[in-house]
Amino acid sequence: MVINGLKGFFDDARSIAQRDPAACGVWQVIFVYSGFHAVVLHRMAHWLFRHHMKCIARALSQINRFFTGIEIHPGAKIGRRLFIDHGMGLVIGETAEIGDDCTLYHGVTLGGTGKDKGKRHPTLGNNVLIGAGAKILGPFKVGDYAMIGANSVVLHEVPAEATVVGVPGRVIKHEGRPIRHNVELDHDSAPDPIEQEICQLRRRMASLEAMFQTDVNCQEAPEEPGQQEETSIK
Ligand SMILES: CC(C)(COP(=O)(O)OP(=O)(O)OC[C@H]1O[C@@H](n2cnc3c(N)ncnc32)[C@H](O)[C@@H]1OP(=O)(O)O)[C@@H](O)C(=O)NCCC(=O)NCCS
């Protein structure tokens, strides 16, 4: 267990040193990165929590918060190589789950939306990036390799490999392909009410244009050779 713990400790530090362009090596991460300290202390608090020492676990998480400015409930499940960059103001709720190789910036909240008991915080897949100040609220899944823009507020499930931005958050890229709801007339998927209105107007304009075009085509269509004579006979 101790060997596994030490391996995980150095694994976490090494991955931060590799992912942060400002880092000067593993030892700097170990000694001065508060995001790293927060994860190490959380792993201890989580161990205590799982072994029915919930009060001590909670006290340790408060000490963690005091020194790092990062509040992680001891019940939260955190995968390997989490990188908390800067960290200050970050909150992770009790039933939140975080996969491997995720990156969270300062001001991120993995929170709930009400006072319900049970699973009420999000589950992040692997390699998820959450930008500074983003709020992910509710017991839904954020898929692998998803990216959440800085200051977004996400209230619904996010598919794997999607990029979500805005308030409320909406998917602007999926599997590398940009998605423009108002251009693609996909108004049901645009959560922004103004954008929905624009989508509906564009849809109505497109159908009016199509009707107009059909009328013009009918009027401009050359008459059949016998048609003129038929009309004149009548
Ligand atoms: C969301 C994010 C990951 C997208 O990165 P990307 O895939 O390179 O996307 P782009 O920069 O090409 O932006 C795509 C579109 O989303 C918009 N956008 C990007 N981030 C946004 C955000 N946080 N909020 C609102 N819109 C955003 C861009 O303006 C662009 O719109 P356009 O196509 O109409 O011009 C990135 O912008 C982000 O927010 N990263 C978090 C970084 C962070 O928190 N850093 C803190 C360092 S201390």
CSV table of C-alpha atoms and ligand atoms in Angstrom, one decimal:
chain,number,residue,atom,x,y,z
A,1,MET,CA,0.0,0.0,0.0
A,2,VAL,CA,2.8,2.4,0.9
A,3,ILE,CA,4.7,1.6,-2.3
A,4,ASN,CA,1.5,2.1,-4.3
A,5,GLY,CA,0.9,5.4,-2.5
A,6,LEU,CA,4.4,6.7,-3.2
A,7,LYS,CA,4.1,5.6,-6.9
A,8,GLY,CA,0.8,7.5,-7.1
A,9,PHE,CA,2.4,10.6,-5.4
A,10,PHE,CA,5.3,10.8,-7.9
A,11,ASP,CA,3.0,9.9,-10.8
A,12,ASP,CA,0.7,12.9,-9.9
A,13,ALA,CA,3.7,15.3,-9.5
A,14,ARG,CA,5.4,14.1,-12.7
A,15,SER,CA,2.2,14.5,-14.8
A,16,ILE,CA,1.8,18.1,-13.5
A,17,ALA,CA,5.4,18.9,-14.3
A,18,GLN,CA,4.8,17.6,-17.8
A,19,ARG,CA,1.5,19.4,-18.4
A,20,ASP,CA,2.3,22.8,-16.9
A,21,PRO,CA,4.5,24.8,-19.2
A,22,ALA,CA,5.5,27.1,-16.2
A,23,ALA,CA,6.7,24.2,-14.1
A,24,CYS,CA,10.5,23.8,-13.5
A,25,GLY,CA,10.4,20.1,-12.6
A,26,VAL,CA,8.9,17.5,-10.3
A,27,TRP,CA,10.5,18.8,-7.1
A,28,GLN,CA,9.1,22.3,-7.7
A,29,VAL,CA,5.6,20.8,-8.1
A,30,ILE,CA,6.1,18.8,-4.9
A,31,PHE,CA,7.2,21.7,-2.8
A,32,VAL,CA,5.2,24.7,-4.1
A,33,TYR,CA,2.1,23.7,-6.1
A,34,SER,CA,-0.9,24.1,-3.9
A,35,GLY,CA,-3.1,22.2,-6.4
A,36,PHE,CA,-0.8,19.2,-5.9
A,37,HIS,CA,-0.8,19.6,-2.0
A,38,ALA,CA,-4.6,19.7,-2.1
A,39,VAL,CA,-4.8,16.4,-4.1
A,40,VAL,CA,-2.3,14.7,-1.7
A,41,LEU,CA,-4.2,15.9,1.4
A,42,HIS,CA,-7.5,14.9,-0.2
A,43,ARG,CA,-6.3,11.3,-0.9
A,44,MET,CA,-5.5,11.0,2.9
A,45,ALA,CA,-8.9,12.5,3.8
A,46,HIS,CA,-10.7,10.2,1.4
A,47,TRP,CA,-8.9,7.2,3.0
A,48,LEU,CA,-10.1,8.3,6.4
A,49,PHE,CA,-13.6,8.8,5.0
A,50,ARG,CA,-13.7,5.3,3.5
A,51,HIS,CA,-12.5,3.9,6.8
A,52,HIS,CA,-15.4,5.4,8.8
A,53,MET,CA,-13.4,8.3,10.3
A,54,LYS,CA,-15.7,10.9,8.7
A,55,CYS,CA,-15.2,13.6,11.3
A,56,ILE,CA,-11.4,13.5,11.1
A,57,ALA,CA,-11.6,13.3,7.3
A,58,ARG,CA,-13.8,16.4,7.3
A,59,ALA,CA,-11.4,18.2,9.6
A,60,LEU,CA,-8.4,17.3,7.3
A,61,SER,CA,-10.3,18.6,4.3
A,62,GLN,CA,-11.0,21.9,6.2
A,63,ILE,CA,-7.2,22.2,7.0
A,64,ASN,CA,-6.6,21.5,3.3
A,65,ARG,CA,-9.0,24.4,2.4
A,66,PHE,CA,-7.3,26.7,4.9
A,67,PHE,CA,-3.8,26.2,3.4
A,68,THR,CA,-4.7,25.8,-0.3
A,69,GLY,CA,-8.0,27.6,-0.9
A,70,ILE,CA,-9.3,24.4,-2.4
A,71,GLU,CA,-12.3,22.7,-0.9
A,72,ILE,CA,-12.7,19.0,-1.7
A,73,HIS,CA,-15.2,17.0,0.3
A,74,PRO,CA,-13.5,13.9,1.6
A,75,GLY,CA,-16.2,11.7,-0.1
A,76,ALA,CA,-15.3,12.9,-3.6
A,77,LYS,CA,-13.6,10.2,-5.8
A,78,ILE,CA,-10.6,11.5,-7.6
A,79,GLY,CA,-8.8,9.5,-10.3
A,80,ARG,CA,-5.1,9.4,-11.1
A,81,ARG,CA,-2.9,12.4,-12.2
A,82,LEU,CA,-5.5,15.2,-11.5
A,83,PHE,CA,-3.9,18.6,-12.2
A,84,ILE,CA,-5.5,21.5,-10.3
A,85,ASP,CA,-3.9,24.6,-11.8
A,86,HIS,CA,-3.8,27.7,-9.4
A,87,GLY,CA,-6.7,26.1,-7.5
A,88,MET,CA,-7.9,29.0,-5.3
A,89,GLY,CA,-11.7,29.0,-5.0
A,90,LEU,CA,-12.2,25.5,-6.4
A,91,VAL,CA,-15.0,23.4,-4.8
A,92,ILE,CA,-15.6,19.7,-5.3
A,93,GLY,CA,-18.7,18.2,-3.8
A,94,GLU,CA,-19.2,14.9,-1.8
A,95,THR,CA,-20.6,12.7,-4.6
A,96,ALA,CA,-18.4,14.1,-7.4
A,97,GLU,CA,-16.3,11.7,-9.3
A,98,ILE,CA,-13.2,12.6,-11.4
A,99,GLY,CA,-11.6,10.3,-13.9
A,100,ASP,CA,-7.8,10.0,-14.8
A,101,ASP,CA,-5.7,12.8,-16.3
A,102,CYS,CA,-8.2,15.7,-15.8
A,103,THR,CA,-7.3,19.3,-15.5
A,104,LEU,CA,-9.3,21.8,-13.4
A,105,TYR,CA,-8.5,25.5,-13.1
A,106,HIS,CA,-9.2,27.9,-10.2
A,107,GLY,CA,-12.8,28.8,-9.4
A,108,VAL,CA,-14.2,25.6,-10.8
A,109,THR,CA,-17.3,24.2,-8.9
A,110,LEU,CA,-18.3,20.6,-9.2
A,111,GLY,CA,-21.6,21.1,-7.3
A,112,GLY,CA,-25.2,20.1,-6.8
A,113,THR,CA,-28.3,22.1,-7.7
A,114,GLY,CA,-30.4,21.4,-4.6
A,115,LYS,CA,-30.5,19.8,-1.2
A,116,ASP,CA,-31.3,16.3,-2.4
A,117,LYS,CA,-29.4,13.4,-0.7
A,118,GLY,CA,-27.6,10.8,-2.8
A,119,LYS,CA,-25.7,11.4,-6.0
A,120,ARG,CA,-26.0,15.1,-6.7
A,121,HIS,CA,-22.6,16.1,-8.1
A,122,PRO,CA,-21.1,15.5,-11.6
A,123,THR,CA,-19.0,12.6,-12.8
A,124,LEU,CA,-16.1,13.6,-15.1
A,125,GLY,CA,-14.6,11.0,-17.5
A,126,ASN,CA,-10.9,10.8,-18.3
A,127,ASN,CA,-8.9,13.7,-19.8
A,128,VAL,CA,-11.6,16.3,-19.1
A,129,LEU,CA,-10.5,20.0,-19.0
A,130,ILE,CA,-12.6,22.5,-17.0
A,131,GLY,CA,-11.7,26.1,-17.6
A,132,ALA,CA,-11.3,28.7,-14.8
A,133,GLY,CA,-14.5,29.7,-13.0
A,134,ALA,CA,-16.7,27.1,-14.8
A,135,LYS,CA,-19.6,25.6,-12.7
A,136,ILE,CA,-20.7,22.1,-13.4
A,137,LEU,CA,-23.9,21.5,-11.5
A,138,GLY,CA,-25.9,18.3,-11.2
A,139,PRO,CA,-25.4,14.5,-11.2
A,140,PHE,CA,-24.7,14.0,-14.9
A,141,LYS,CA,-21.7,12.8,-16.8
A,142,VAL,CA,-19.1,14.8,-18.6
A,143,GLY,CA,-17.6,12.5,-21.3
A,144,ASP,CA,-14.0,11.7,-21.9
A,145,TYR,CA,-11.8,14.4,-23.5
A,146,ALA,CA,-14.6,17.0,-23.1
A,147,MET,CA,-13.5,20.7,-22.6
A,148,ILE,CA,-15.6,23.2,-20.6
A,149,GLY,CA,-14.9,26.9,-21.4
A,150,ALA,CA,-13.9,29.3,-18.7
A,151,ASN,CA,-16.8,30.8,-16.8
A,152,SER,CA,-19.4,28.4,-18.4
A,153,VAL,CA,-22.3,27.1,-16.4
A,154,VAL,CA,-23.1,23.5,-17.4
A,155,LEU,CA,-26.4,21.9,-16.3
A,156,HIS,CA,-26.7,18.9,-18.6
A,157,GLU,CA,-24.7,15.9,-19.7
A,158,VAL,CA,-21.8,16.6,-22.0
A,159,PRO,CA,-20.9,14.1,-24.7
A,160,ALA,CA,-17.3,12.7,-25.0
A,161,GLU,CA,-15.0,14.9,-27.1
A,162,ALA,CA,-17.3,17.9,-26.9
A,163,THR,CA,-16.4,21.5,-26.2
A,164,VAL,CA,-19.0,23.5,-24.2
A,165,VAL,CA,-19.0,27.2,-23.5
A,166,GLY,CA,-21.4,29.9,-22.3
A,167,VAL,CA,-24.2,30.4,-19.7
A,168,PRO,CA,-26.0,28.0,-19.9
A,169,GLY,CA,-23.3,25.9,-21.5
A,170,ARG,CA,-23.8,24.7,-25.1
A,171,VAL,CA,-21.8,22.4,-27.3
A,172,ILE,CA,-19.8,24.4,-29.8
A,173,LYS,CA,-17.6,21.6,-31.0
A,174,HIS,CA,-18.0,17.9,-31.1
A,175,GLU,CA,-15.2,15.5,-32.2
A,176,GLY,CA,-13.3,18.5,-33.5
A,177,ARG,CA,-16.2,19.7,-35.7
A,178,PRO,CA,-17.6,23.1,-35.0
A,179,ILE,CA,-21.4,23.2,-34.3
A,180,ARG,CA,-23.2,26.4,-35.1
A,181,HIS,CA,-26.8,25.9,-33.9
A,182,ASN,CA,-28.1,29.1,-35.6
A,183,VAL,CA,-26.5,28.3,-38.9
A,184,GLU,CA,-27.5,24.6,-38.9
A,185,LEU,CA,-31.1,25.6,-37.8
A,186,ASP,CA,-30.7,23.2,-34.9
A,187,HIS,CA,-32.8,25.4,-32.6
A,188,ASP,CA,-33.9,22.6,-30.2
A,189,SER,CA,-30.2,22.1,-29.2
A,190,ALA,CA,-29.5,25.8,-28.6
A,191,PRO,CA,-30.2,26.4,-24.9
A,192,ASP,CA,-29.8,30.2,-25.1
A,193,PRO,CA,-33.3,31.7,-25.5
A,194,ILE,CA,-32.1,34.5,-27.8
A,195,GLU,CA,-30.3,32.1,-30.0
A,196,GLN,CA,-33.4,29.9,-30.1
A,197,GLU,CA,-35.4,32.9,-31.2
A,198,ILE,CA,-32.9,33.6,-34.0
A,199,CYS,CA,-32.9,30.0,-35.0
A,200,GLN,CA,-36.7,30.0,-35.3
A,201,LEU,CA,-36.7,33.2,-37.4
A,202,ARG,CA,-34.0,31.8,-39.7
A,203,ARG,CA,-36.1,28.6,-40.1
A,204,ARG,CA,-39.2,30.6,-41.0
A,205,MET,CA,-37.2,32.8,-43.4
A,206,ALA,CA,-35.8,29.6,-45.0
A,207,SER,CA,-39.3,28.1,-45.5
A,208,LEU,CA,-40.7,31.4,-46.9
A,209,GLU,CA,-37.7,31.7,-49.3
A,210,ALA,CA,-38.4,28.1,-50.4
A,211,MET,CA,-42.1,28.9,-51.0
A,212,PHE,CA,-41.3,32.1,-52.9
A,213,GLN,CA,-38.7,30.3,-55.0
A,214,THR,CA,-41.3,27.6,-55.9
A,215,ASP,CA,-43.8,30.3,-56.9
A,216,VAL,CA,-41.3,32.1,-59.1
A,217,ASN,CA,-40.3,28.8,-60.7
A,218,CYS,CA,-43.9,28.0,-61.5
A,219,GLN,CA,-44.5,31.4,-63.1
A,220,GLU,CA,-41.3,31.3,-65.1
A,221,ALA,CA,-41.8,27.7,-66.3
A,222,PRO,CA,-42.1,27.7,-70.2
A,223,GLU,CA,-45.6,26.7,-71.3
A,224,GLU,CA,-46.1,23.4,-73.2
A,225,PRO,CA,-46.4,24.0,-77.0
A,226,GLY,CA,-50.0,22.8,-77.2
A,227,GLN,CA,-51.0,24.6,-74.0
A,228,GLN,CA,-51.3,28.0,-75.7
A,229,GLU,CA,-53.5,26.7,-78.4
A,230,GLU,CA,-55.7,24.9,-75.9
A,231,THR,CA,-56.2,28.1,-74.0
A,232,SER,CA,-57.1,30.1,-77.1
A,233,ILE,CA,-59.6,27.5,-78.4
A,234,LYS,CA,-61.3,27.7,-75.0
B,1,LIG,C1,-13.3,26.3,-24.2
B,1,LIG,C2,-11.9,26.2,-24.7
B,1,LIG,C3,-11.3,25.0,-24.1
B,1,LIG,C4,-12.0,26.2,-26.2
B,1,LIG,O1,-10.8,26.1,-26.8
B,1,LIG,P1,-10.7,25.8,-28.4
B,1,LIG,O2,-11.2,24.5,-28.7
B,1,LIG,O3,-9.3,26.2,-28.8
B,1,LIG,O4,-11.8,26.8,-29.0
B,1,LIG,P2,-11.6,28.2,-29.8
B,1,LIG,O5,-10.6,29.1,-29.0
B,1,LIG,O6,-11.3,27.9,-31.2
B,1,LIG,O7,-13.0,28.9,-29.6
B,1,LIG,C5,-14.2,28.4,-30.3
B,1,LIG,C6,-15.3,29.4,-30.1
B,1,LIG,O8,-15.7,29.4,-28.7
B,1,LIG,C7,-15.6,30.7,-28.2
B,1,LIG,N1,-15.1,30.5,-26.8
B,1,LIG,C8,-14.0,29.9,-26.4
B,1,LIG,N2,-13.9,29.9,-25.1
B,1,LIG,C9,-15.0,30.5,-24.6
B,1,LIG,C10,-15.5,30.8,-23.3
B,1,LIG,N3,-14.8,30.5,-22.2
B,1,LIG,N4,-16.7,31.4,-23.2
B,1,LIG,C11,-17.4,31.8,-24.3
B,1,LIG,N5,-17.0,31.5,-25.6
B,1,LIG,C12,-15.8,30.9,-25.7
B,1,LIG,C13,-14.6,31.4,-29.1
B,1,LIG,O9,-14.8,32.8,-29.0
B,1,LIG,C14,-14.9,30.8,-30.4
B,1,LIG,O10,-16.1,31.4,-30.9
B,1,LIG,P3,-16.2,31.8,-32.5
B,1,LIG,O11,-16.0,30.4,-33.2
B,1,LIG,O12,-17.6,32.3,-32.7
B,1,LIG,O13,-15.1,32.7,-32.8
B,1,LIG,C15,-11.1,27.4,-24.2
B,1,LIG,O14,-11.5,28.6,-24.9
B,1,LIG,C16,-11.1,27.7,-22.7
B,1,LIG,O15,-12.0,28.4,-22.2
B,1,LIG,N6,-10.1,27.1,-22.0
B,1,LIG,C17,-10.0,27.3,-20.5
B,1,LIG,C18,-8.7,28.0,-20.3
B,1,LIG,C19,-8.6,28.5,-18.9
B,1,LIG,O16,-9.5,28.5,-18.1
B,1,LIG,N7,-7.4,29.0,-18.6
B,1,LIG,C20,-7.1,29.6,-17.3
B,1,LIG,C21,-5.6,29.8,-17.3
B,1,LIG,S1,-5.2,30.6,-15.8
